[in-house]
CSV table of C-alpha atoms and ligand atoms in Angstrom, one decimal:
chain,number,residue,atom,x,y,z
A,15,MET,CA,-136.3,127.0,-86.7
A,16,GLU,CA,-133.9,127.0,-89.5
A,17,SER,CA,-135.2,126.0,-93.0
A,18,ASN,CA,-133.2,123.7,-95.2
A,19,ALA,CA,-135.2,125.0,-98.4
A,20,ALA,CA,-132.9,126.2,-101.2
A,21,PRO,CA,-132.8,130.1,-101.5
A,22,PHE,CA,-133.7,129.8,-105.3
A,23,SER,CA,-136.7,128.6,-107.3
A,24,ASP,CA,-137.1,125.3,-109.0
A,25,THR,CA,-137.8,127.3,-112.0
A,26,LEU,CA,-134.2,128.7,-111.8
A,27,VAL,CA,-132.7,125.3,-111.6
A,28,GLU,CA,-134.8,123.8,-114.4
A,29,ARG,CA,-134.0,126.8,-116.7
A,30,LEU,CA,-130.3,126.4,-116.0
A,31,ALA,CA,-130.2,122.6,-116.4
A,32,ASN,CA,-131.9,123.1,-119.8
A,33,ALA,CA,-130.2,126.2,-121.0
A,34,ARG,CA,-128.0,126.4,-124.1
A,35,ARG,CA,-126.7,129.9,-123.4
A,36,VAL,CA,-126.0,131.3,-119.9
A,37,GLY,CA,-124.6,134.8,-119.2
A,38,VAL,CA,-123.4,136.0,-115.8
A,39,LEU,CA,-122.6,139.5,-114.7
A,40,THR,CA,-120.5,139.6,-111.5
A,41,GLY,CA,-119.6,142.5,-109.3
A,42,ALA,CA,-117.5,143.1,-106.1
A,43,GLY,CA,-119.8,141.1,-103.9
A,44,VAL,CA,-118.4,137.9,-105.6
A,45,SER,CA,-115.0,138.7,-104.3
A,46,ALA,CA,-116.1,139.8,-100.9
A,47,GLU,CA,-115.7,136.3,-99.4
A,48,SER,CA,-112.1,136.3,-100.6
A,49,GLY,CA,-111.5,139.3,-98.4
A,50,ILE,CA,-111.6,142.0,-101.1
A,51,SER,CA,-113.7,145.2,-100.1
A,52,THR,CA,-116.7,145.9,-102.2
A,53,PHE,CA,-117.3,149.6,-103.2
A,54,ARG,CA,-120.6,150.6,-101.7
A,55,ASP,CA,-121.3,148.2,-98.7
A,56,ALA,CA,-120.9,149.7,-95.2
A,57,GLY,CA,-117.0,150.0,-94.9
A,58,GLY,CA,-116.7,149.6,-98.6
A,59,LEU,CA,-113.9,151.4,-100.6
A,60,TRP,CA,-116.1,154.3,-101.6
A,61,SER,CA,-116.9,155.1,-98.0
A,62,LYS,CA,-113.1,155.5,-97.3
A,63,PHE,CA,-111.9,156.9,-100.2
A,64,LYS,CA,-113.2,159.4,-102.8
A,65,PRO,CA,-113.6,158.1,-106.3
A,66,GLY,CA,-113.0,161.7,-107.5
A,67,GLU,CA,-109.5,161.7,-106.0
A,68,LEU,CA,-108.5,158.2,-107.2
A,69,ALA,CA,-110.5,156.8,-110.0
A,70,ASN,CA,-110.5,159.4,-112.8
A,71,VAL,CA,-108.0,160.7,-115.3
A,72,GLU,CA,-107.7,164.4,-113.7
A,73,ALA,CA,-107.1,163.0,-110.3
A,74,PHE,CA,-104.4,160.8,-111.9
A,75,LEU,CA,-102.7,163.7,-113.7
A,76,ASN,CA,-102.8,165.9,-110.5
A,77,ASN,CA,-101.2,163.2,-108.2
A,78,PRO,CA,-100.0,160.2,-110.3
A,79,ASP,CA,-98.0,158.5,-107.6
A,80,LEU,CA,-101.0,158.6,-105.1
A,81,VAL,CA,-103.3,156.9,-107.5
A,82,GLN,CA,-100.5,154.4,-108.5
A,83,ARG,CA,-99.8,153.7,-104.9
A,84,TRP,CA,-103.6,153.2,-104.1
A,85,TYR,CA,-103.9,150.6,-107.0
A,86,GLN,CA,-100.5,149.1,-106.0
A,87,GLU,CA,-102.1,148.3,-102.6
A,88,ARG,CA,-105.3,147.0,-104.0
A,89,ARG,CA,-103.0,144.8,-106.4
A,90,GLN,CA,-101.3,143.4,-103.5
A,91,ILE,CA,-104.5,142.6,-101.8
A,92,SER,CA,-106.0,140.9,-104.7
A,93,GLY,CA,-102.8,139.1,-105.5
A,94,ALA,CA,-102.8,137.6,-102.0
A,95,ALA,CA,-106.3,136.7,-102.1
A,96,GLN,CA,-107.6,133.4,-103.2
A,97,PRO,CA,-110.7,132.6,-105.2
A,98,ASN,CA,-113.7,131.6,-103.1
A,99,PRO,CA,-116.4,128.9,-103.6
A,100,GLY,CA,-118.5,131.3,-105.7
A,101,HIS,CA,-115.7,131.8,-108.2
A,102,TYR,CA,-115.0,128.1,-108.4
A,103,ALA,CA,-118.8,127.3,-108.8
A,104,LEU,CA,-119.0,129.7,-111.8
A,105,ALA,CA,-116.0,128.0,-113.4
A,106,ALA,CA,-117.6,124.7,-112.9
A,107,LEU,CA,-121.1,125.9,-114.1
A,108,GLU,CA,-119.3,127.0,-117.4
A,109,LYS,CA,-118.4,123.3,-118.0
A,110,GLU,CA,-122.1,122.3,-117.8
A,111,ILE,CA,-123.3,124.8,-120.4
A,112,PRO,CA,-122.8,124.8,-124.2
A,113,GLU,CA,-122.3,128.6,-124.4
A,114,PHE,CA,-121.3,130.5,-121.2
A,115,VAL,CA,-120.0,134.0,-121.1
A,116,LEU,CA,-118.9,135.5,-117.8
A,117,VAL,CA,-118.9,139.3,-117.7
A,118,THR,CA,-117.2,140.9,-114.7
A,119,GLN,CA,-116.9,144.4,-113.3
A,120,ASN,CA,-114.1,143.1,-111.1
A,121,VAL,CA,-110.5,143.9,-111.8
A,122,ASP,CA,-109.0,141.5,-109.4
A,123,GLY,CA,-108.5,138.5,-111.8
A,124,LEU,CA,-110.0,136.0,-109.4
A,125,HIS,CA,-112.5,134.5,-111.9
A,126,ALA,CA,-109.4,133.4,-114.1
A,127,ARG,CA,-107.6,132.1,-111.3
A,128,ALA,CA,-110.6,130.0,-110.4
A,129,GLY,CA,-110.6,128.4,-113.9
A,130,SER,CA,-113.3,130.4,-115.7
A,131,GLN,CA,-112.5,130.5,-119.4
A,132,THR,CA,-114.7,132.9,-121.3
A,133,ILE,CA,-114.4,136.1,-119.4
A,134,ILE,CA,-115.2,139.6,-120.3
A,135,GLU,CA,-113.5,142.0,-118.0
A,136,LEU,CA,-115.7,145.1,-118.6
A,137,HIS,CA,-113.8,147.4,-116.2
A,138,GLY,CA,-110.3,146.2,-117.1
A,139,ASN,CA,-107.8,144.2,-114.9
A,140,ILE,CA,-105.7,145.8,-112.2
A,141,GLU,CA,-102.7,143.4,-113.1
A,142,ARG,CA,-102.1,145.3,-116.2
A,143,ASN,CA,-100.7,148.8,-116.7
A,144,TYR,CA,-99.9,150.9,-119.7
A,145,CYS,CA,-98.2,154.3,-120.5
A,146,ILE,CA,-100.8,157.0,-120.9
A,147,ASP,CA,-98.7,158.5,-123.6
A,148,CYS,CA,-97.3,155.8,-126.0
A,149,LEU,CA,-99.8,153.2,-124.7
A,150,LYS,CA,-97.2,150.5,-124.5
A,151,SER,CA,-98.0,147.9,-121.8
A,152,VAL,CA,-96.0,148.0,-118.7
A,153,ALA,CA,-95.2,144.9,-116.6
A,154,ALA,CA,-95.5,144.7,-112.7
A,155,LEU,CA,-94.4,147.9,-111.1
A,156,ASP,CA,-91.9,148.3,-108.4
A,157,GLU,CA,-92.6,149.9,-105.0
A,158,ILE,CA,-93.8,153.5,-105.8
A,159,LYS,CA,-92.2,156.2,-103.5
A,160,GLU,CA,-94.2,159.4,-102.6
A,161,GLY,CA,-93.5,162.1,-105.1
A,162,GLN,CA,-91.8,159.7,-107.8
A,163,PRO,CA,-94.6,158.3,-110.0
A,164,ALA,CA,-93.7,155.3,-112.1
A,165,VAL,CA,-93.0,156.3,-115.8
A,166,CYS,CA,-92.8,154.4,-119.0
A,167,GLU,CA,-89.2,153.2,-120.0
A,168,ASN,CA,-90.1,153.9,-123.5
A,169,CYS,CA,-91.2,157.4,-123.5
A,170,GLY,CA,-91.2,158.7,-119.9
A,171,GLY,CA,-95.0,159.0,-119.8
A,172,PHE,CA,-97.0,158.2,-116.6
A,173,VAL,CA,-98.1,154.7,-116.2
A,174,ARG,CA,-101.6,153.9,-115.2
A,175,PRO,CA,-103.6,150.8,-114.3
A,176,ASP,CA,-105.6,149.2,-117.1
A,177,VAL,CA,-109.0,149.9,-115.5
A,178,VAL,CA,-111.8,152.0,-116.5
A,179,TRP,CA,-112.2,155.1,-114.6
A,180,PHE,CA,-115.2,157.4,-113.9
A,181,GLY,CA,-115.8,159.4,-117.0
A,182,GLU,CA,-114.2,156.8,-119.4
A,183,ARG,CA,-115.9,154.7,-122.0
A,184,LEU,CA,-115.8,150.9,-121.6
A,185,PRO,CA,-113.8,149.0,-124.2
A,186,ALA,CA,-116.3,149.1,-127.2
A,187,THR,CA,-115.8,145.6,-128.4
A,188,LEU,CA,-116.0,144.0,-125.1
A,189,LEU,CA,-119.2,145.9,-124.3
A,190,GLU,CA,-120.9,145.0,-127.6
A,191,THR,CA,-120.0,141.4,-127.2
A,192,ALA,CA,-121.4,141.3,-123.7
A,193,MET,CA,-124.6,143.0,-124.7
A,194,GLY,CA,-124.9,140.7,-127.8
A,195,PHE,CA,-124.6,137.8,-125.6
A,196,ALA,CA,-127.2,139.1,-123.3
A,197,THR,CA,-129.8,139.3,-126.1
A,198,ARG,CA,-129.3,135.6,-126.8
A,199,ALA,CA,-129.0,134.2,-123.4
A,200,ASP,CA,-131.6,131.7,-122.2
A,201,VAL,CA,-130.6,132.5,-118.5
A,202,PHE,CA,-128.7,135.4,-117.0
A,203,LEU,CA,-127.4,135.7,-113.5
A,204,SER,CA,-126.4,138.9,-112.0
A,205,VAL,CA,-124.3,138.2,-108.9
A,206,GLY,CA,-122.9,140.4,-106.3
A,207,THR,CA,-123.4,143.8,-107.8
A,208,SER,CA,-125.4,146.8,-106.6
A,209,SER,CA,-126.7,147.3,-110.2
A,210,VAL,CA,-126.1,151.1,-110.0
A,211,VAL,CA,-123.2,151.4,-112.5
A,212,TYR,CA,-124.2,151.5,-116.1
A,213,PRO,CA,-123.7,150.2,-118.7
A,214,ALA,CA,-123.0,147.0,-116.8
A,215,ALA,CA,-126.1,147.2,-114.9
A,216,GLU,CA,-128.1,147.2,-118.1
A,217,LEU,CA,-127.0,143.7,-119.1
A,218,PRO,CA,-129.5,141.8,-116.9
A,219,LEU,CA,-132.2,144.2,-118.1
A,220,ILE,CA,-131.3,143.6,-121.8
A,221,ALA,CA,-131.3,139.9,-121.2
A,222,ARG,CA,-134.6,140.1,-119.6
A,223,ASP,CA,-136.1,142.3,-122.5
A,224,TYR,CA,-134.9,139.7,-124.9
A,225,GLY,CA,-136.6,136.8,-123.1
A,226,ALA,CA,-134.0,135.2,-120.7
A,227,TYR,CA,-134.8,134.1,-117.2
A,228,VAL,CA,-132.9,136.6,-115.1
A,229,ALA,CA,-132.0,136.1,-111.5
A,230,GLU,CA,-130.0,138.1,-109.3
A,231,ILE,CA,-127.9,136.6,-106.4
A,232,ASN,CA,-127.1,139.2,-103.6
A,233,ARG,CA,-127.3,139.6,-100.0
A,234,GLU,CA,-129.9,142.2,-100.6
A,235,LYS,CA,-132.4,143.1,-103.3
A,236,THR,CA,-131.0,145.7,-105.6
A,237,GLU,CA,-132.5,148.6,-107.4
A,238,ILE,CA,-133.2,146.4,-110.5
A,239,GLY,CA,-134.4,143.5,-108.6
A,240,HIS,CA,-138.1,144.2,-109.2
A,241,MET,CA,-137.5,144.0,-112.9
A,242,LEU,CA,-135.9,140.6,-113.0
A,243,ASN,CA,-137.6,137.2,-112.6
A,244,GLU,CA,-136.1,136.3,-109.2
A,245,THR,CA,-133.8,137.7,-106.5
A,246,VAL,CA,-131.9,134.9,-104.5
A,247,LEU,CA,-130.9,136.4,-101.1
A,248,GLY,CA,-127.6,135.1,-99.8
A,249,SER,CA,-123.9,135.2,-100.2
A,250,SER,CA,-122.5,134.1,-103.6
A,251,GLY,CA,-120.0,131.9,-101.9
A,252,ILE,CA,-122.8,129.8,-100.6
A,253,VAL,CA,-125.6,130.2,-103.0
A,254,LEU,CA,-123.6,129.4,-106.2
A,255,PRO,CA,-122.4,126.1,-105.2
A,256,GLN,CA,-125.8,125.1,-104.1
A,257,LEU,CA,-127.1,126.1,-107.3
A,258,LEU,CA,-124.5,124.2,-109.2
A,259,GLU,CA,-125.3,121.0,-107.2
A,260,ALA,CA,-128.9,121.4,-107.8
A,261,VAL,CA,-128.4,121.7,-111.5
A,262,ILE,CA,-126.1,118.8,-111.8
A,263,SER,CA,-128.5,116.6,-109.6
A,264,LEU,CA,-131.5,117.6,-111.8
A,265,ARG,CA,-129.7,116.7,-114.9
A,266,LYS,CA,-128.8,113.2,-113.3
A,267,SER,CA,-132.4,112.5,-112.3
B,11,OAD,P1,-120.7,147.5,-105.1
B,11,OAD,O1,-120.0,147.7,-104.0
B,11,OAD,O2,-121.5,148.6,-105.6
B,11,OAD,O3,-121.8,146.4,-104.8
B,11,OAD,C1,-121.5,145.1,-104.2
B,11,OAD,C2,-122.8,144.3,-104.1
B,11,OAD,O4,-122.5,143.0,-103.7
B,11,OAD,C3,-123.9,145.0,-103.0
B,11,OAD,O5,-125.1,144.9,-103.8
B,11,OAD,C4,-123.9,143.9,-101.9
B,11,OAD,O6,-125.1,143.7,-101.4
B,11,OAD,C5,-123.4,142.7,-102.6
B,11,OAD,N1,-122.6,141.6,-101.8
B,11,OAD,C6,-121.7,141.8,-100.7
B,11,OAD,N2,-121.1,140.8,-100.4
B,11,OAD,C7,-121.9,139.8,-101.0
B,11,OAD,C8,-121.8,138.4,-101.1
B,11,OAD,N3,-120.8,137.7,-100.2
B,11,OAD,N4,-122.5,137.6,-101.8
B,11,OAD,C9,-123.4,138.3,-102.8
B,11,OAD,N5,-123.6,139.6,-102.7
B,11,OAD,C10,-122.8,140.3,-101.9
B,11,OAD,O7,-119.9,146.7,-106.2
B,11,OAD,P2,-120.2,146.7,-107.9
B,11,OAD,O8,-121.7,146.5,-108.0
B,11,OAD,O9,-119.3,145.6,-108.4
B,11,OAD,O10,-116.3,150.5,-111.0
B,11,OAD,O11,-119.7,148.1,-108.4
B,11,OAD,C11,-119.8,148.4,-109.6
B,11,OAD,C12,-118.7,149.3,-110.1
B,11,OAD,O12,-118.6,150.4,-109.1
B,11,OAD,C13,-117.2,148.8,-109.9
B,11,OAD,O13,-116.8,147.9,-110.9
B,11,OAD,C14,-116.4,149.9,-109.8
B,11,OAD,C15,-117.2,150.7,-108.8
B,11,OAD,O14,-117.1,152.1,-109.0
B,11,OAD,C16,-115.2,151.0,-111.5
B,11,OAD,O15,-114.1,151.2,-110.7
B,11,OAD,C17,-115.3,151.5,-112.9
């Protein structure tokens, strides 16, 4: 028999309904229901492609047009994708909470398209490009032909996506802001991330250390799940709207 019980605790709903500051960290799982591949699930991007050949600066310098074309393809996929109910529920939750910060590892821009306002894009945004030499930002790239990498109009340098690659530091100010908020949050949600990439994975743990009620929402318990207050098992596109509804109805009761 199927149970109609909510997949989350009453405590989580109560804490959210009474929270002044809520932080959220999202990962690729949040966009899975929009048709965008995650990295580490079966069939995910890192099972088909080698990060070492695509997502680091040496790989880019060795083969710029290959890397540019790979990002161009991902850009087309995310550009054609639509936000899903999970993205929309987070945008709506933001309106219910006095101070709300959404930290995302995703580069697909779907949170902004769903209406979220305060977003920290820790790993960059695939829509933006810049020149590796003069750092000038470069608007949308045309089709990139094999052996003909896109170059900067200004100085002729190679154009790269504005995303964080392996071996690169995260933008310091964004990371500091995210960490600072985690220390002050009353509730922190970690949604659709495998929690294996640091420093992003540290945010829920920082929040926990500083006294927040921390829940992860994921199809499976992650490596850090045992250190959090709660693991909510399920798809974010289903769980987040349910959680939002529960918070709103508790507030009304
Ligand atoms: P991963 O692919 O590592 O993890 C995706 C997580 O989402 C897994 O834990 C899944 O169980 C979960 N998941 C899948 N579908 C879901 C759904 N519908 N609802 C809820 N959870 C779901 O992706 P990230 O944790 O985002 O970094 O990966 C972190 C970073 O690793 C990425 O930002 C990227 C990658 O290398 C860079 O490129 C710098």
